[in-house]
Backbone as JSON Lines, residues from 0, in Angstrom:
{"i":0,"aa":"X","n":[-42.23,19.9,111.81],"ca":[-41.52,18.68,111.81],"c":[-40.25,18.95,110.78]}
{"i":1,"aa":"X","n":[-40.56,19.75,109.91],"ca":[-39.45,19.78,108.68],"c":[-38.19,20.64,109.26]}
{"i":2,"aa":"X","n":[-38.54,21.78,110.07],"ca":[-37.4,22.57,110.57],"c":[-36.89,22.0,111.69]}
{"i":3,"aa":"X","n":[-37.25,21.1,112.65],"ca":[-36.47,19.98,113.25],"c":[-35.66,19.18,112.62]}
{"i":4,"aa":"X","n":[-35.89,18.57,111.58],"ca":[-35.02,17.93,110.78],"c":[-33.93,18.55,110.05]}
{"i":5,"aa":"X","n":[-34.24,19.77,109.73],"ca":[-32.77,20.37,109.12],"c":[-31.82,20.76,110.19]}
{"i":6,"aa":"X","n":[-32.35,21.21,111.63],"ca":[-31.68,21.74,112.63],"c":[-30.66,20.45,112.87]}
{"i":7,"aa":"X","n":[-31.43,19.28,112.8],"ca":[-30.15,18.0,113.1],"c":[-29.37,17.81,112.21]}
{"i":8,"aa":"X","n":[-29.73,17.58,110.7],"ca":[-28.58,17.38,109.95],"c":[-27.86,18.44,109.64]}
{"i":9,"aa":"X","n":[-28.09,19.66,109.75],"ca":[-27.01,20.78,109.74],"c":[-25.41,20.65,110.13]}
{"i":10,"aa":"X","n":[-25.46,20.15,111.48],"ca":[-24.16,19.9,111.84],"c":[-23.53,18.64,111.26]}
{"i":11,"aa":"X","n":[-24.17,17.51,110.8],"ca":[-23.44,16.69,110.55],"c":[-23.25,16.89,108.91]}
{"i":12,"aa":"X","n":[-23.84,17.9,108.05],"ca":[-23.52,18.57,106.97],"c":[-21.86,19.47,106.91]}
{"i":13,"aa":"X","n":[-21.78,20.12,108.31],"ca":[-20.84,20.88,108.31],"c":[-19.48,19.97,108.88]}
{"i":14,"aa":"X","n":[-20.12,18.97,109.36],"ca":[-18.77,17.79,109.79],"c":[-17.9,17.45,108.75]}
{"i":15,"aa":"X","n":[-18.82,16.95,107.99],"ca":[-18.21,16.23,106.4],"c":[-17.71,17.22,105.57]}
{"i":16,"aa":"X","n":[-18.23,18.44,105.62],"ca":[-17.85,19.36,104.88],"c":[-16.22,19.73,105.18]}
{"i":17,"aa":"X","n":[-16.03,19.38,106.37],"ca":[-14.61,19.84,106.75],"c":[-13.43,18.69,106.7]}
{"i":18,"aa":"X","n":[-14.2,17.31,106.43],"ca":[-13.19,16.39,106.17],"c":[-12.93,16.08,105.05]}
{"i":19,"aa":"X","n":[-11.29,16.33,104.41],"ca":[-11.15,16.38,103.02],"c":[-11.51,14.89,102.59]}
{"i":20,"aa":"X","n":[-12.0,14.55,101.23],"ca":[-12.34,13.28,100.96],"c":[-11.16,12.25,100.97]}
{"i":21,"aa":"X","n":[-10.03,12.72,100.73],"ca":[-8.94,11.85,100.6],"c":[-7.76,12.54,101.27]}
{"i":22,"aa":"X","n":[-7.49,12.46,102.57],"ca":[-6.06,13.3,103.11],"c":[-4.77,12.87,102.56]}
{"i":23,"aa":"X","n":[-4.65,11.82,102.38],"ca":[-3.68,11.12,101.79],"c":[-2.95,12.03,100.49]}
{"i":24,"aa":"X","n":[-4.2,11.9,99.76],"ca":[-3.83,12.75,98.48],"c":[-3.36,14.07,98.76]}
{"i":25,"aa":"X","n":[-3.75,14.95,99.82],"ca":[-3.96,16.2,99.94],"c":[-2.4,16.11,100.27]}
{"i":26,"aa":"X","n":[-1.88,15.17,101.29],"ca":[-0.56,15.14,101.8],"c":[0.75,14.98,100.54]}
{"i":27,"aa":"X","n":[0.2,13.96,99.69],"ca":[1.04,14.14,98.25],"c":[1.14,15.2,97.68]}
{"i":28,"aa":"X","n":[0.23,16.09,97.43],"ca":[0.28,16.92,96.41],"c":[1.25,18.08,97.22]}
{"i":29,"aa":"X","n":[1.26,18.12,98.74],"ca":[2.07,18.93,99.4],"c":[3.48,18.54,99.08]}
{"i":30,"aa":"X","n":[3.84,17.26,99.05],"ca":[5.14,16.48,98.75],"c":[5.47,16.94,97.43]}
{"i":31,"aa":"X","n":[4.49,16.69,96.43],"ca":[4.72,17.3,95.03],"c":[5.43,18.47,95.01]}
{"i":32,"aa":"X","n":[4.58,19.56,95.5],"ca":[4.91,20.94,95.61],"c":[6.55,21.26,96.17]}
{"i":33,"aa":"X","n":[6.76,20.46,96.99],"ca":[8.06,20.57,97.97],"c":[9.25,19.68,97.46]}
{"i":34,"aa":"X","n":[8.93,18.99,96.38],"ca":[9.67,17.78,96.09],"c":[11.35,18.16,96.14]}
{"i":35,"aa":"X","n":[11.77,19.22,95.75],"ca":[13.06,19.67,96.06],"c":[13.6,20.29,97.27]}
{"i":36,"aa":"X","n":[12.92,19.61,98.42],"ca":[13.34,20.09,99.89],"c":[14.56,19.14,100.15]}
{"i":37,"aa":"X","n":[15.06,19.97,101.2],"ca":[16.5,18.99,101.9],"c":[16.25,17.81,102.2]}
{"i":38,"aa":"X","n":[14.78,17.22,102.72],"ca":[14.78,16.06,103.07],"c":[14.66,15.02,101.88]}
{"i":39,"aa":"X","n":[13.99,15.6,100.83],"ca":[13.72,14.23,99.71],"c":[14.74,14.7,98.8]}
{"i":40,"aa":"X","n":[14.75,15.49,98.08],"ca":[15.67,16.26,97.27],"c":[15.82,15.15,95.98]}
{"i":41,"aa":"X","n":[14.57,15.31,95.38],"ca":[14.58,14.37,94.33],"c":[13.25,14.58,93.22]}
{"i":42,"aa":"X","n":[13.18,13.93,92.49],"ca":[11.83,14.28,91.33],"c":[11.19,12.82,91.49]}
{"i":43,"aa":"X","n":[9.81,13.17,91.46],"ca":[8.66,12.21,91.73],"c":[8.9,11.18,90.09]}
{"i":44,"aa":"X","n":[8.71,9.75,90.53],"ca":[8.38,8.72,89.47],"c":[7.28,9.04,88.54]}
{"i":45,"aa":"X","n":[6.14,9.27,89.49],"ca":[4.95,9.52,88.63],"c":[4.08,10.36,89.44]}
{"i":46,"aa":"X","n":[3.1,11.08,88.84],"ca":[1.98,11.77,89.74],"c":[1.34,11.25,90.75]}
{"i":47,"aa":"X","n":[1.48,11.95,91.65],"ca":[0.91,11.17,93.26],"c":[-0.41,10.65,93.23]}
{"i":48,"aa":"X","n":[-0.73,9.35,93.31],"ca":[-2.25,8.57,93.33],"c":[-2.12,8.02,94.41]}
{"i":49,"aa":"X","n":[-3.34,7.47,94.91],"ca":[-3.57,6.67,96.14],"c":[-3.68,5.18,95.52]}
{"i":50,"aa":"X","n":[-2.83,4.45,95.83],"ca":[-2.55,2.89,95.31],"c":[-3.41,2.15,96.18]}
{"i":51,"aa":"X","n":[-3.94,1.04,95.29],"ca":[-4.56,0.03,96.28],"c":[-3.35,-0.62,96.87]}
{"i":52,"aa":"X","n":[-4.12,-1.53,98.44],"ca":[-3.16,-2.3,99.14],"c":[-2.14,-3.29,98.3]}
{"i":53,"aa":"X","n":[-2.91,-3.67,97.37],"ca":[-2.07,-5.11,96.64],"c":[-0.93,-4.43,95.98]}
{"i":54,"aa":"X","n":[-1.31,-3.08,94.96],"ca":[-0.18,-2.38,94.49],"c":[1.23,-2.12,95.48]}
{"i":55,"aa":"X","n":[0.6,-1.82,96.54],"ca":[1.59,-1.45,97.53],"c":[2.53,-2.27,98.23]}
{"i":56,"aa":"X","n":[1.77,-3.5,98.38],"ca":[2.44,-4.68,98.64],"c":[3.78,-5.19,97.37]}
{"i":57,"aa":"X","n":[2.97,-5.18,96.06],"ca":[3.83,-5.43,95.03],"c":[5.08,-5.1,95.08]}
{"i":58,"aa":"X","n":[5.06,-3.51,94.94],"ca":[6.04,-2.45,94.86],"c":[7.16,-2.73,95.74]}
{"i":59,"aa":"X","n":[7.1,-3.3,97.01],"ca":[8.42,-3.24,97.78],"c":[8.78,-4.96,97.91]}
{"i":60,"aa":"X","n":[8.36,-5.74,97.09],"ca":[9.2,-7.18,96.96],"c":[10.47,-7.06,96.36]}
{"i":61,"aa":"X","n":[11.42,-7.47,97.33],"ca":[12.73,-7.64,96.9],"c":[12.95,-8.52,96.19]}
{"i":62,"aa":"X","n":[13.73,-8.26,94.79],"ca":[14.27,-9.34,93.96],"c":[15.81,-9.59,93.98]}
{"i":63,"aa":"X","n":[16.21,-8.78,94.53],"ca":[17.98,-8.89,95.01],"c":[17.8,-9.0,96.64]}
{"i":64,"aa":"X","n":[18.5,-10.16,96.98],"ca":[18.9,-10.34,98.31],"c":[20.08,-10.8,98.65]}
{"i":65,"aa":"X","n":[20.71,-10.37,100.14],"ca":[21.91,-10.66,100.53],"c":[22.05,-11.93,100.36]}
{"i":66,"aa":"X","n":[23.26,-12.26,99.95],"ca":[23.92,-13.77,99.29],"c":[23.48,-14.23,97.83]}
{"i":67,"aa":"X","n":[22.57,-13.43,97.24],"ca":[22.25,-13.7,96.08],"c":[23.5,-12.76,94.8]}
{"i":68,"aa":"X","n":[23.23,-13.34,93.84],"ca":[23.66,-12.6,92.41],"c":[22.69,-11.68,91.98]}
{"i":69,"aa":"X","n":[22.74,-10.48,91.55],"ca":[21.69,-9.88,91.06],"c":[22.18,-9.78,89.56]}
{"i":70,"aa":"X","n":[20.89,-9.81,88.9],"ca":[20.8,-9.51,87.06],"c":[21.65,-8.79,86.81]}
{"i":71,"aa":"X","n":[22.23,-9.27,85.97],"ca":[23.45,-8.17,85.18],"c":[22.67,-7.08,84.11]}
{"i":72,"aa":"X","n":[23.65,-6.17,84.2],"ca":[22.86,-5.03,83.05],"c":[24.06,-4.75,82.23]}
{"i":73,"aa":"X","n":[23.98,-3.73,81.2],"ca":[24.42,-2.99,80.39],"c":[23.99,-1.61,80.4]}
{"i":74,"aa":"X","n":[24.64,-0.49,80.83],"ca":[24.03,0.61,80.68],"c":[25.25,1.63,80.02]}
{"i":75,"aa":"X","n":[24.8,2.87,79.77],"ca":[25.6,4.1,79.27],"c":[26.06,4.76,80.7]}
{"i":76,"aa":"X","n":[27.17,4.99,80.16],"ca":[27.8,5.82,81.51],"c":[27.96,7.43,81.03]}
{"i":77,"aa":"X","n":[28.06,8.27,81.93],"ca":[28.48,9.75,81.4],"c":[28.83,10.26,80.34]}
{"i":78,"aa":"X","n":[29.86,9.2,79.55],"ca":[30.61,9.41,78.48],"c":[29.8,8.85,77.25]}
{"i":79,"aa":"X","n":[28.72,8.24,77.43],"ca":[27.69,7.41,76.34],"c":[28.4,6.27,76.21]}
{"i":80,"aa":"X","n":[29.43,5.52,76.91],"ca":[30.05,4.21,76.81],"c":[29.27,3.25,77.39]}
{"i":81,"aa":"X","n":[29.18,2.01,76.67],"ca":[28.42,0.87,77.63],"c":[29.18,0.47,78.61]}
{"i":82,"aa":"X","n":[28.59,0.16,79.92],"ca":[29.37,-0.52,80.81],"c":[28.33,-1.55,81.51]}
{"i":83,"aa":"X","n":[28.97,-2.93,81.53],"ca":[28.18,-4.0,81.89],"c":[28.53,-4.25,83.48]}
{"i":84,"aa":"X","n":[27.86,-4.7,84.34],"ca":[28.23,-5.27,85.56],"c":[29.22,-6.16,85.99]}
{"i":85,"aa":"X","n":[29.27,-6.9,85.01],"ca":[30.33,-8.07,84.93],"c":[31.72,-7.42,84.75]}
{"i":86,"aa":"X","n":[31.79,-6.36,84.1],"ca":[33.26,-5.65,84.07],"c":[33.85,-5.54,85.54]}
{"i":87,"aa":"X","n":[33.29,-5.58,86.59],"ca":[33.5,-5.25,87.84],"c":[33.95,-6.55,88.53]}
{"i":88,"aa":"X","n":[33.56,-7.52,88.02],"ca":[34.04,-9.06,88.62],"c":[35.21,-9.37,89.11]}
{"i":89,"aa":"X","n":[35.35,-9.64,90.37],"ca":[37.15,-9.9,90.58],"c":[37.16,-8.82,91.78]}
{"i":90,"aa":"X","n":[36.67,-7.86,91.78],"ca":[36.67,-7.12,92.76],"c":[35.42,-6.39,93.41]}
{"i":91,"aa":"X","n":[35.45,-6.11,95.02],"ca":[34.35,-5.44,95.37],"c":[33.78,-4.36,94.39]}
{"i":92,"aa":"X","n":[32.44,-4.12,94.32],"ca":[31.6,-2.91,93.78],"c":[30.71,-2.51,94.7]}
{"i":93,"aa":"X","n":[30.71,-1.39,94.34],"ca":[29.37,-0.45,95.51],"c":[28.31,-0.04,94.38]}
{"i":94,"aa":"X","n":[27.32,-0.59,94.24],"ca":[26.25,0.03,93.13],"c":[25.4,0.75,94.08]}
{"i":95,"aa":"X","n":[25.2,2.12,93.84],"ca":[24.42,2.58,94.5],"c":[23.16,3.25,93.64]}
{"i":96,"aa":"X","n":[22.05,3.07,93.54],"ca":[20.65,3.49,93.15],"c":[20.22,4.83,93.71]}
{"i":97,"aa":"X","n":[20.03,6.33,93.12],"ca":[19.71,7.39,93.74],"c":[18.53,7.92,92.74]}
{"i":98,"aa":"X","n":[18.11,8.77,93.22],"ca":[16.7,9.06,92.76],"c":[17.11,10.08,91.54]}
{"i":99,"aa":"X","n":[17.77,11.17,91.66],"ca":[18.15,12.09,90.29],"c":[19.24,12.88,90.84]}
{"i":100,"aa":"X","n":[20.08,13.36,89.41],"ca":[21.23,14.32,89.33],"c":[20.25,15.43,90.11]}
{"i":101,"aa":"X","n":[21.35,16.6,90.56],"ca":[21.34,17.92,90.76],"c":[20.21,18.11,91.92]}
{"i":102,"aa":"X","n":[19.68,17.23,92.67],"ca":[18.92,17.09,93.71],"c":[19.48,17.32,95.13]}
{"i":103,"aa":"X","n":[18.99,17.97,95.95],"ca":[19.86,18.45,97.36],"c":[20.43,16.95,98.14]}
{"i":104,"aa":"X","n":[19.53,16.0,98.33],"ca":[19.94,14.82,98.99],"c":[20.94,13.86,98.12]}
{"i":105,"aa":"X","n":[20.52,13.7,96.96],"ca":[21.82,12.89,95.64],"c":[22.94,13.78,95.74]}
{"i":106,"aa":"X","n":[22.95,14.95,95.79],"ca":[24.18,15.71,95.73],"c":[25.03,15.58,96.79]}
{"i":107,"aa":"X","n":[24.53,15.65,97.95],"ca":[24.88,15.46,99.05],"c":[25.59,13.53,99.19]}
{"i":108,"aa":"X","n":[24.96,12.9,98.37],"ca":[25.47,11.72,98.62],"c":[26.54,11.16,97.87]}
{"i":109,"aa":"X","n":[26.62,12.22,96.57],"ca":[27.42,11.77,95.49],"c":[28.77,12.47,96.22]}
{"i":110,"aa":"X","n":[28.7,13.64,96.62],"ca":[29.92,14.38,97.26],"c":[30.45,13.49,98.56]}
{"i":111,"aa":"X","n":[29.65,12.87,99.22],"ca":[30.2,12.05,100.41],"c":[31.07,10.67,99.66]}
{"i":112,"aa":"X","n":[30.39,10.37,98.39],"ca":[31.33,9.05,97.87],"c":[32.68,9.71,97.24]}
{"i":113,"aa":"X","n":[32.54,10.81,97.1],"ca":[33.5,11.45,96.21],"c":[34.27,11.86,97.34]}
{"i":114,"aa":"X","n":[34.34,12.39,98.55],"ca":[35.13,12.5,99.74],"c":[35.79,11.47,100.05]}
{"i":115,"aa":"X","n":[35.07,10.14,100.34],"ca":[35.68,9.2,100.82],"c":[36.24,7.9,99.7]}
{"i":116,"aa":"X","n":[36.38,8.61,98.37],"ca":[36.84,7.76,97.3],"c":[37.97,6.97,97.66]}
{"i":117,"aa":"X","n":[39.03,7.76,98.12],"ca":[40.35,7.31,98.4],"c":[39.93,6.01,99.35]}
{"i":118,"aa":"X","n":[39.06,6.04,100.18],"ca":[39.23,4.99,101.09],"c":[38.37,3.81,100.62]}
{"i":119,"aa":"X","n":[37.8,3.77,99.35],"ca":[36.89,3.02,98.73],"c":[38.15,2.33,97.72]}
{"i":120,"aa":"X","n":[38.97,2.89,97.4],"ca":[39.85,2.8,96.48],"c":[41.18,1.7,97.15]}
{"i":121,"aa":"X","n":[41.34,2.11,98.38],"ca":[42.17,1.64,99.53],"c":[41.29,0.26,99.88]}
{"i":122,"aa":"X","n":[40.46,0.03,99.84],"ca":[39.36,-1.26,100.14],"c":[39.4,-1.99,98.79]}
{"i":123,"aa":"X","n":[39.89,-1.51,97.61],"ca":[39.73,-2.54,96.55],"c":[38.58,-2.22,95.79]}
{"i":124,"aa":"X","n":[37.48,-1.31,96.13],"ca":[36.23,-1.43,95.83],"c":[36.05,-0.41,94.71]}
{"i":125,"aa":"X","n":[35.2,-0.54,94.08],"ca":[34.79,0.54,92.47],"c":[33.55,0.94,93.09]}
{"i":126,"aa":"X","n":[32.8,2.24,92.81],"ca":[31.68,3.11,93.01],"c":[31.05,3.21,91.63]}
{"i":127,"aa":"X","n":[29.93,2.71,91.86],"ca":[28.92,3.16,90.37],"c":[27.69,3.57,90.9]}
{"i":128,"aa":"X","n":[27.44,4.77,90.39],"ca":[25.82,5.44,90.99],"c":[25.07,5.19,89.75]}
{"i":129,"aa":"X","n":[23.94,5.03,89.87],"ca":[22.62,4.47,89.08],"c":[21.64,5.59,88.83]}
{"i":130,"aa":"X","n":[20.96,6.19,88.35],"ca":[20.02,6.79,88.2],"c":[19.12,6.62,86.91]}
{"i":131,"aa":"X","n":[17.92,7.32,86.75],"ca":[17.24,7.25,85.63],"c":[17.32,8.23,84.47]}
{"i":132,"aa":"X","n":[18.62,9.27,85.06],"ca":[19.17,10.49,84.13],"c":[19.78,9.86,82.79]}
{"i":133,"aa":"X","n":[19.82,10.74,82.06],"ca":[20.75,10.71,80.64],"c":[21.91,10.81,80.96]}
{"i":134,"aa":"X","n":[22.84,10.53,79.71],"ca":[24.15,10.74,79.93],"c":[24.48,12.08,79.99]}
{"i":135,"aa":"X","n":[23.95,13.11,79.08],"ca":[23.88,14.48,79.46],"c":[24.2,15.02,80.7]}
{"i":136,"aa":"X","n":[22.92,14.53,81.33],"ca":[22.83,14.89,82.82],"c":[24.04,14.41,83.72]}
{"i":137,"aa":"X","n":[24.21,13.03,83.6],"ca":[25.35,12.69,84.11],"c":[26.62,13.39,84.14]}
{"i":138,"aa":"X","n":[27.03,13.59,82.85],"ca":[28.23,14.25,82.8],"c":[28.31,15.45,83.35]}
{"i":139,"aa":"X","n":[27.34,16.4,83.3],"ca":[26.97,17.66,83.61],"c":[27.24,17.54,85.28]}
{"i":140,"aa":"X","n":[26.6,16.42,85.68],"ca":[26.28,16.22,87.37],"c":[27.86,15.82,87.96]}
{"i":141,"aa":"X","n":[28.77,15.12,87.22],"ca":[29.92,14.56,87.23],"c":[30.95,15.68,87.26]}
{"i":142,"aa":"X","n":[30.83,16.59,86.15],"ca":[31.8,17.65,86.14],"c":[31.45,18.8,87.34]}
{"i":143,"aa":"X","n":[30.31,18.77,87.33],"ca":[30.06,20.3,88.33],"c":[30.62,19.83,89.77]}
{"i":144,"aa":"X","n":[30.42,18.31,90.31],"ca":[30.58,18.28,91.7],"c":[32.44,17.22,91.62]}
{"i":145,"aa":"X","n":[32.81,17.46,90.89],"ca":[34.25,16.51,90.4],"c":[33.92,15.03,90.79]}
{"i":146,"aa":"X","n":[33.01,14.52,90.34],"ca":[32.74,13.13,90.96],"c":[33.71,11.84,90.16]}
{"i":147,"aa":"X","n":[34.73,11.56,90.68],"ca":[35.68,10.57,90.18],"c":[35.16,8.9,89.97]}
{"i":148,"aa":"X","n":[34.26,8.8,90.12],"ca":[33.56,7.36,89.69],"c":[32.27,7.56,88.7]}
{"i":149,"aa":"X","n":[31.8,6.26,88.3],"ca":[30.98,6.08,87.1],"c":[29.61,6.48,87.65]}
{"i":150,"aa":"X","n":[28.8,6.74,86.77],"ca":[27.46,7.11,86.91],"c":[26.84,6.54,85.35]}
{"i":151,"aa":"X","n":[26.07,5.69,85.89],"ca":[25.25,4.77,84.83],"c":[23.83,5.29,84.4]}
{"i":152,"aa":"X","n":[23.34,5.07,83.34],"ca":[21.69,5.78,82.76],"c":[20.98,4.95,82.73]}
{"i":153,"aa":"X","n":[20.04,4.56,83.52],"ca":[18.86,3.46,83.74],"c":[17.91,4.16,83.18]}
{"i":154,"aa":"X","n":[17.54,4.49,82.18],"ca":[16.55,5.08,81.56],"c":[15.23,4.13,81.53]}
{"i":155,"aa":"X","n":[14.41,4.72,81.98],"ca":[13.0,3.79,81.92],"c":[13.01,3.2,83.4]}
{"i":156,"aa":"X","n":[14.11,3.32,84.17],"ca":[14.26,2.62,85.34],"c":[14.25,0.94,85.27]}
{"i":157,"aa":"X","n":[14.63,0.47,84.33],"ca":[14.44,-1.04,84.05],"c":[15.02,-1.74,84.8]}
{"i":158,"aa":"X","n":[16.6,-1.22,85.18],"ca":[17.4,-2.19,86.44],"c":[16.75,-1.88,87.54]}
{"i":159,"aa":"X","n":[16.21,-0.69,87.86],"ca":[15.85,-0.53,89.24],"c":[14.74,-1.35,89.45]}
{"i":160,"aa":"X","n":[13.63,-1.63,88.51],"ca":[12.76,-2.58,88.73],"c":[12.97,-4.15,88.73]}
{"i":161,"aa":"X","n":[14.14,-4.47,87.75],"ca":[14.49,-5.56,88.01],"c":[15.25,-6.09,89.01]}
{"i":162,"aa":"X","n":[15.98,-4.99,89.48],"ca":[16.51,-5.43,90.93],"c":[15.38,-5.25,92.09]}
{"i":163,"aa":"X","n":[14.45,-4.89,92.02],"ca":[13.32,-4.79,92.75],"c":[13.39,-3.62,94.11]}
{"i":164,"aa":"X","n":[13.97,-2.55,93.74],"ca":[14.23,-1.52,94.23],"c":[12.85,-0.89,94.83]}
{"i":165,"aa":"X","n":[12.52,-0.75,96.37],"ca":[11.03,-0.1,96.64],"c":[11.14,1.32,96.41]}
{"i":166,"aa":"X","n":[10.32,1.58,96.09],"ca":[10.06,2.98,96.16],"c":[9.34,3.69,97.33]}
{"i":167,"aa":"X","n":[9.75,4.89,97.63],"ca":[8.91,5.57,99.12],"c":[7.86,6.59,98.55]}
{"i":168,"aa":"X","n":[6.76,6.69,99.52],"ca":[5.61,7.35,99.46],"c":[4.87,6.88,98.39]}
{"i":169,"aa":"X","n":[4.44,5.2,98.61],"ca":[3.35,4.65,97.61],"c":[4.16,4.19,96.14]}
{"i":170,"aa":"X","n":[5.21,4.36,95.99],"ca":[5.91,4.27,94.95],"c":[6.1,5.57,93.79]}
{"i":171,"aa":"X","n":[5.49,6.77,94.62],"ca":[6.08,8.04,93.7],"c":[7.44,8.55,94.13]}
{"i":172,"aa":"X","n":[8.11,7.99,94.82],"ca":[9.61,8.54,95.18],"c":[10.55,7.31,94.56]}
{"i":173,"aa":"X","n":[11.5,7.42,93.86],"ca":[12.39,6.74,93.52],"c":[13.12,6.28,94.76]}
{"i":174,"aa":"X","n":[13.52,5.23,95.3],"ca":[14.39,4.44,96.34],"c":[15.52,4.71,96.1]}
{"i":175,"aa":"X","n":[16.04,5.33,97.49],"ca":[17.8,5.35,97.55],"c":[18.1,4.02,98.3]}
{"i":176,"aa":"X","n":[18.83,3.15,97.35],"ca":[19.53,1.81,98.13],"c":[20.93,1.72,97.34]}
{"i":177,"aa":"X","n":[21.56,1.27,98.46],"ca":[22.86,0.65,98.09],"c":[23.26,-0.52,98.07]}
{"i":178,"aa":"X","n":[24.24,-1.04,97.24],"ca":[24.64,-2.7,97.01],"c":[26.14,-2.69,97.56]}
{"i":179,"aa":"X","n":[26.31,-3.45,98.35],"ca":[27.85,-4.26,97.98],"c":[27.94,-5.72,97.69]}
{"i":180,"aa":"X","n":[28.62,-5.46,96.53],"ca":[29.0,-6.89,96.02],"c":[30.38,-7.26,95.93]}
{"i":181,"aa":"X","n":[30.53,-8.59,96.47],"ca":[32.01,-8.83,96.88],"c":[32.5,-9.35,95.23]}
{"i":182,"aa":"X","n":[34.23,-9.94,95.38],"ca":[34.67,-9.93,94.44],"c":[33.91,-10.95,93.36]}
{"i":183,"aa":"X","n":[33.03,-11.75,93.58],"ca":[32.39,-12.71,93.11],"c":[31.29,-12.6,92.5]}
{"i":184,"aa":"X","n":[30.94,-11.24,92.76],"ca":[29.52,-10.64,92.28],"c":[28.3,-10.74,93.36]}
{"i":185,"aa":"X","n":[28.47,-11.32,94.02],"ca":[27.45,-11.89,95.51],"c":[27.16,-10.59,96.53]}
{"i":186,"aa":"X","n":[26.14,-10.38,96.38],"ca":[25.38,-9.42,97.34],"c":[26.08,-9.7,99.05]}
{"i":187,"aa":"X","n":[26.6,-8.62,99.7],"ca":[26.86,-8.57,100.59],"c":[26.21,-7.76,101.6]}
{"i":188,"aa":"X","n":[25.71,-6.4,101.18],"ca":[25.22,-5.32,101.88],"c":[23.93,-5.03,101.09]}
{"i":189,"aa":"X","n":[22.52,-4.79,101.81],"ca":[21.73,-4.08,100.85],"c":[21.45,-3.21,101.98]}
{"i":190,"aa":"X","n":[21.58,-1.66,101.64],"ca":[21.21,-0.52,102.74],"c":[20.36,0.37,102.16]}
{"i":191,"aa":"X","n":[19.2,0.82,102.87],"ca":[18.08,1.54,102.12],"c":[17.76,2.75,103.09]}
{"i":192,"aa":"X","n":[18.17,4.13,102.67],"ca":[18.1,5.14,103.66],"c":[17.68,6.42,102.81]}
{"i":193,"aa":"X","n":[16.48,6.72,102.62],"ca":[16.0,8.02,101.75],"c":[16.45,9.18,102.45]}
{"i":194,"aa":"X","n":[16.33,9.19,103.76],"ca":[16.27,10.3,104.46],"c":[17.74,11.05,105.11]}
{"i":195,"aa":"X","n":[18.8,9.75,105.15],"ca":[20.18,10.38,105.47],"c":[20.98,9.77,104.45]}
{"i":196,"aa":"X","n":[21.26,10.33,103.18],"ca":[22.0,10.03,102.12],"c":[23.51,9.67,102.38]}
{"i":197,"aa":"X","n":[23.95,10.45,103.2],"ca":[25.32,10.26,103.65],"c":[25.77,9.19,104.68]}
{"i":198,"aa":"X","n":[24.63,8.6,105.29],"ca":[24.87,7.13,105.99],"c":[25.11,5.94,105.02]}
{"i":199,"aa":"X","n":[24.6,6.01,103.7],"ca":[25.0,5.43,102.68],"c":[26.64,4.6,102.64]}
{"i":200,"aa":"X","n":[27.28,5.65,102.58],"ca":[28.82,5.92,102.89],"c":[29.35,5.29,104.24]}
{"i":201,"aa":"X","n":[29.3,5.72,104.77],"ca":[29.61,5.12,106.29],"c":[29.21,3.31,106.2]}
{"i":202,"aa":"X","n":[28.19,2.87,106.16],"ca":[27.75,1.75,106.27],"c":[28.78,0.94,104.84]}
{"i":203,"aa":"X","n":[28.56,1.36,103.68],"ca":[29.38,0.6,102.8],"c":[30.83,0.55,103.13]}
{"i":204,"aa":"X","n":[31.4,1.45,103.62],"ca":[32.68,1.27,103.99],"c":[33.01,0.45,105.36]}
{"i":205,"aa":"X","n":[32.09,0.46,106.2],"ca":[32.19,-0.6,107.23],"c":[32.07,-1.92,106.96]}
{"i":206,"aa":"X","n":[31.31,-2.05,105.72],"ca":[31.3,-3.91,105.54],"c":[32.34,-4.01,104.51]}
{"i":207,"aa":"X","n":[32.81,-3.23,103.75],"ca":[33.98,-3.47,102.68],"c":[35.03,-3.89,103.64]}
{"i":208,"aa":"X","n":[35.68,-2.85,104.65],"ca":[36.28,-3.19,105.82],"c":[36.57,-4.52,106.26]}
{"i":209,"aa":"X","n":[35.57,-5.14,106.45],"ca":[35.26,-6.39,107.03],"c":[35.29,-7.86,106.11]}
{"i":210,"aa":"X","n":[35.56,-7.3,104.61],"ca":[35.35,-8.51,103.83],"c":[36.96,-9.19,103.69]}
């Protein structure tokens, strides 16, 4: 009888041995190793971990919506000078949050804003990029790619959290989100697209031309 019991249980043991305990953590590990890929091209916010359903829901609650006035802020630019959101009141402003300097997706996005900068000026709009990098990183990034607009340092991601920008991959990946504020500081467009960074430029210009 004992031998029969062993034969019956062996396939079951083999079956469970072939199934990873946590497939999602395995996938996240792969993303972590390839975090400089052309698709993501960014740095992870936190070490990959599997969140509870409640934490996932909390991370995607938007605090800034279309038609609202977003929280003000004062951040350092690439030259170490303080810049406040209120400085741009009276003219449209494009505020785009991106994951990190010098990553493929973020570089494509920044260069696309650069290449269309004259169109933004013609629309009377300012362009402001925000990430968690420090002034030195921003300065090198702006110099290397000849970026003509302001880059602000949201170290600690405080403003990103206050604005409620959702992360990707269970919050391990900083979100790529763009806002267009009108001359009164009211949000007229919110555009989120992690995987097609250059589309942010098309969508914002389209909206600005209709204001």
